[in-house]
CSV table of C-alpha atoms in Angstrom, one decimal:
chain,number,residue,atom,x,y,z
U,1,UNK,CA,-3.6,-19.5,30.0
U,2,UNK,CA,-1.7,-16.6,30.8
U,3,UNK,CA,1.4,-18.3,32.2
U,4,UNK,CA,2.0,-19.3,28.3
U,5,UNK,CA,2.5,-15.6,27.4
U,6,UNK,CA,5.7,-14.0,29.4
U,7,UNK,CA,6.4,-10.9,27.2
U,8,UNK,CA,4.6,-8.4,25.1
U,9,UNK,CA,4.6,-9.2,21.2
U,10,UNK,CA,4.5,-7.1,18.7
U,11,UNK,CA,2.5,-7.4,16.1
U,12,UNK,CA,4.0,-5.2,13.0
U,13,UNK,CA,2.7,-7.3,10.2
U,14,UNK,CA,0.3,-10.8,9.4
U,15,UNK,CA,3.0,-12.5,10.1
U,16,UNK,CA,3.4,-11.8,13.3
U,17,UNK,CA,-0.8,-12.2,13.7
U,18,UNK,CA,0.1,-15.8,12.0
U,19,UNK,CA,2.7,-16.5,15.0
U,20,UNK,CA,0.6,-15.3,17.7
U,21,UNK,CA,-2.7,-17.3,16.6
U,22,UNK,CA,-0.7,-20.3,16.0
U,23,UNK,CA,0.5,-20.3,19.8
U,24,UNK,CA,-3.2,-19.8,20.5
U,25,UNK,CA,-3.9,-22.4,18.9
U,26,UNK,CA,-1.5,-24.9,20.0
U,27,UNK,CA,-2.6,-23.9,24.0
U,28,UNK,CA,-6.4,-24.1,23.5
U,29,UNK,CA,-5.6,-27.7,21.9
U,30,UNK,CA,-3.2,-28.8,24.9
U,31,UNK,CA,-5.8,-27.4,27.6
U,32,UNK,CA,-7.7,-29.7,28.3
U,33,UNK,CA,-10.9,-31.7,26.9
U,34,UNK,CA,-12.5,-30.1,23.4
U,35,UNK,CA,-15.5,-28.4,24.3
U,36,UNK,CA,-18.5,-26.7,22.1
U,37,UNK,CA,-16.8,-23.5,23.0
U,38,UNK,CA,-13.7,-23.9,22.5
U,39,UNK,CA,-14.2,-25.7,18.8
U,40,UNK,CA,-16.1,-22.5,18.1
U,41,UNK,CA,-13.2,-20.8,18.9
U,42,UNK,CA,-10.5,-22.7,17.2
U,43,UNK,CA,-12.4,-22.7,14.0
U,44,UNK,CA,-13.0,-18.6,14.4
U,45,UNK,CA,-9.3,-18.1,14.9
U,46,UNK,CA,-8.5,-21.2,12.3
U,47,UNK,CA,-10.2,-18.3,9.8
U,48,UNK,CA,-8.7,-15.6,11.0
U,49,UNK,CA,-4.9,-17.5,10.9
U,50,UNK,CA,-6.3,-18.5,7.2
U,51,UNK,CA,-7.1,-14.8,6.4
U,52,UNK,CA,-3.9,-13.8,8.0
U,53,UNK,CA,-1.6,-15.9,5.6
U,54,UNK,CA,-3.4,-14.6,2.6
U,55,UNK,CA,-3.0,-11.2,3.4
U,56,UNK,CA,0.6,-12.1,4.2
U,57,UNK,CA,0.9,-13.3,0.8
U,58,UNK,CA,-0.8,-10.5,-1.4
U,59,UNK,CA,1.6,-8.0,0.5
U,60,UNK,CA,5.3,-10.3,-0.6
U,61,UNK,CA,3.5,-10.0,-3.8
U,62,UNK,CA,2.6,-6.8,-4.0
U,63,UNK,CA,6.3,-5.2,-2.5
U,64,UNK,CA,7.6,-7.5,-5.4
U,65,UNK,CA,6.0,-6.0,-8.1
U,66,UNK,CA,6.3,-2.4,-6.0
U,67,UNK,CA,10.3,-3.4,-6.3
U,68,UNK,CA,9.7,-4.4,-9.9
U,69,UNK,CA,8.0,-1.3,-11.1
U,70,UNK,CA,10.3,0.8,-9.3
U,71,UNK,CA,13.2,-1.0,-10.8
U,72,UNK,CA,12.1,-0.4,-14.3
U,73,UNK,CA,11.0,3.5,-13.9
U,74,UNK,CA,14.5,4.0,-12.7
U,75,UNK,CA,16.0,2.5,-15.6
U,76,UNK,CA,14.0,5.2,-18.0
């Protein structure tokens, strides 16, 4: 499995956990037959991908209304 991973990635935001698990994922699925294991596995990172893309979301949200608020303040 480690020939599918050439460089170091960074991992700055969910994002980039999203990218990462997805390429997980996608190399646990191709490898082989589906095991007891490895469905254990996929469904924990499955939840932690899931967990991932909320928290993505809250935090566009939250810099919008951040950007919002900040917006308005200047404007007093």
């Amino acid at each position: 499995m480690n020939e599918h991973f050439t460089k170091n990635i960074r991992i700055n935001k969910p994002q980039d956990i999203r990218r990462l698990l997805a390429k997980v994922i996608n190399i646990l699925l191709q490898d082989g037959e589906m095991t007891i294991d490895k469905a254990k596995t996929l469904a924990t990172l499955s939840n932690t991908a899931l967990k991932s893309m909320e928290l993505g979301e809250l935090a566009e949200r939250l810099d919008k209304i951040e950007a919002q608020l900040s917006k308005e303040a200047a404007n007093k």
